[in-house]
Amino acid sequence: MNDIAIVTIDYQMDYFPGGRFPLWGANAAIRKAAAVLGSARRKGLPVIHVRHESLDAKARFLAAGTPGTALHPGLSLPADGSESVILKHRPDSFLDTDLEAVLKAAGIRRVVWMGMISWMCVDTTVRSAKAKGFENYLVEDACAAGWLLHGGLPVFPWTSHRAFMAALGAHHATLVKAGNWER
């Protein structure tokens, strides 16, 4: 397992109840993520966290410098700073960050992904990782989605989440659950 890492994407306060853009399933997703992280840490696997800050002055959520950009305490980041936190400003966690360099320097070939939002940063990052040659595993029950509108009609978050997981699972990642990600 020495070529595998866990990467969390945007488990940030704005996506939870009381935040500026609360997602459907956010609380359940962070509990699942915490379980995966606990297991990974016990195994000594590298863990990397990605955090988003929008540089758009008109951003409705995850605006730079706001409390909503803080990582959720459920991630239980070690106080010793042993887990990298990578700041990004775009949906793709690789774009204009050192994520790829960090993974490659550690000899990582396989990545276990989980995070928020299913139809935005998770989707974009996993597709980008596939294009960069990484073998991807996506913990689908540790991801969450928000409401969308299409043609003036609502798209339910549970529907968009399932659709994006299905699309990613068709070619870009092996879909796993928090309870079986190690298999």
PDB file of N, CA and C in Angstrom, residues 17 28 63 69 111 151 164:
ATOM      1  N   PRO A  17     -24.388  22.748   7.666  1.00  0.00           N
ATOM      2  CA  PRO A  17     -25.476  23.558   8.209  1.00  0.00           C
ATOM      3  C   PRO A  17     -24.934  24.806   8.908  1.00  0.00           C
ATOM      4  N   ALA A  28     -23.371  13.509   6.984  1.00  0.00           N
ATOM      5  CA  ALA A  28     -23.101  12.079   6.778  1.00  0.00           C
ATOM      6  C   ALA A  28     -21.760  11.889   6.081  1.00  0.00           C
ATOM      7  N   ALA A  63     -15.480  32.358   0.127  1.00  0.00           N
ATOM      8  CA  ALA A  63     -14.771  33.598  -0.191  1.00  0.00           C
ATOM      9  C   ALA A  63     -13.518  33.692   0.673  1.00  0.00           C
ATOM     10  N   THR A  69     -14.325  29.194   4.926  1.00  0.00           N
ATOM     11  CA  THR A  69     -13.257  28.470   4.227  1.00  0.00           C
ATOM     12  C   THR A  69     -12.489  27.526   5.155  1.00  0.00           C
ATOM     13  N   VAL A 111      -4.829   6.968  -5.746  1.00  0.00           N
ATOM     14  CA  VAL A 111      -5.374   7.996  -4.855  1.00  0.00           C
ATOM     15  C   VAL A 111      -6.802   7.638  -4.481  1.00  0.00           C
ATOM     16  N   GLY A 151     -32.712  24.561 -16.753  1.00  0.00           N
ATOM     17  CA  GLY A 151     -33.926  24.967 -17.453  1.00  0.00           C
ATOM     18  C   GLY A 151     -34.971  25.531 -16.513  1.00  0.00           C
ATOM     19  N   PHE A 164     -23.335  11.977 -11.064  1.00  0.00           N
ATOM     20  CA  PHE A 164     -21.898  12.244 -11.185  1.00  0.00           C
ATOM     21  C   PHE A 164     -21.065  11.063 -10.710  1.00  0.00           C
TER      22      PHE A 164
END
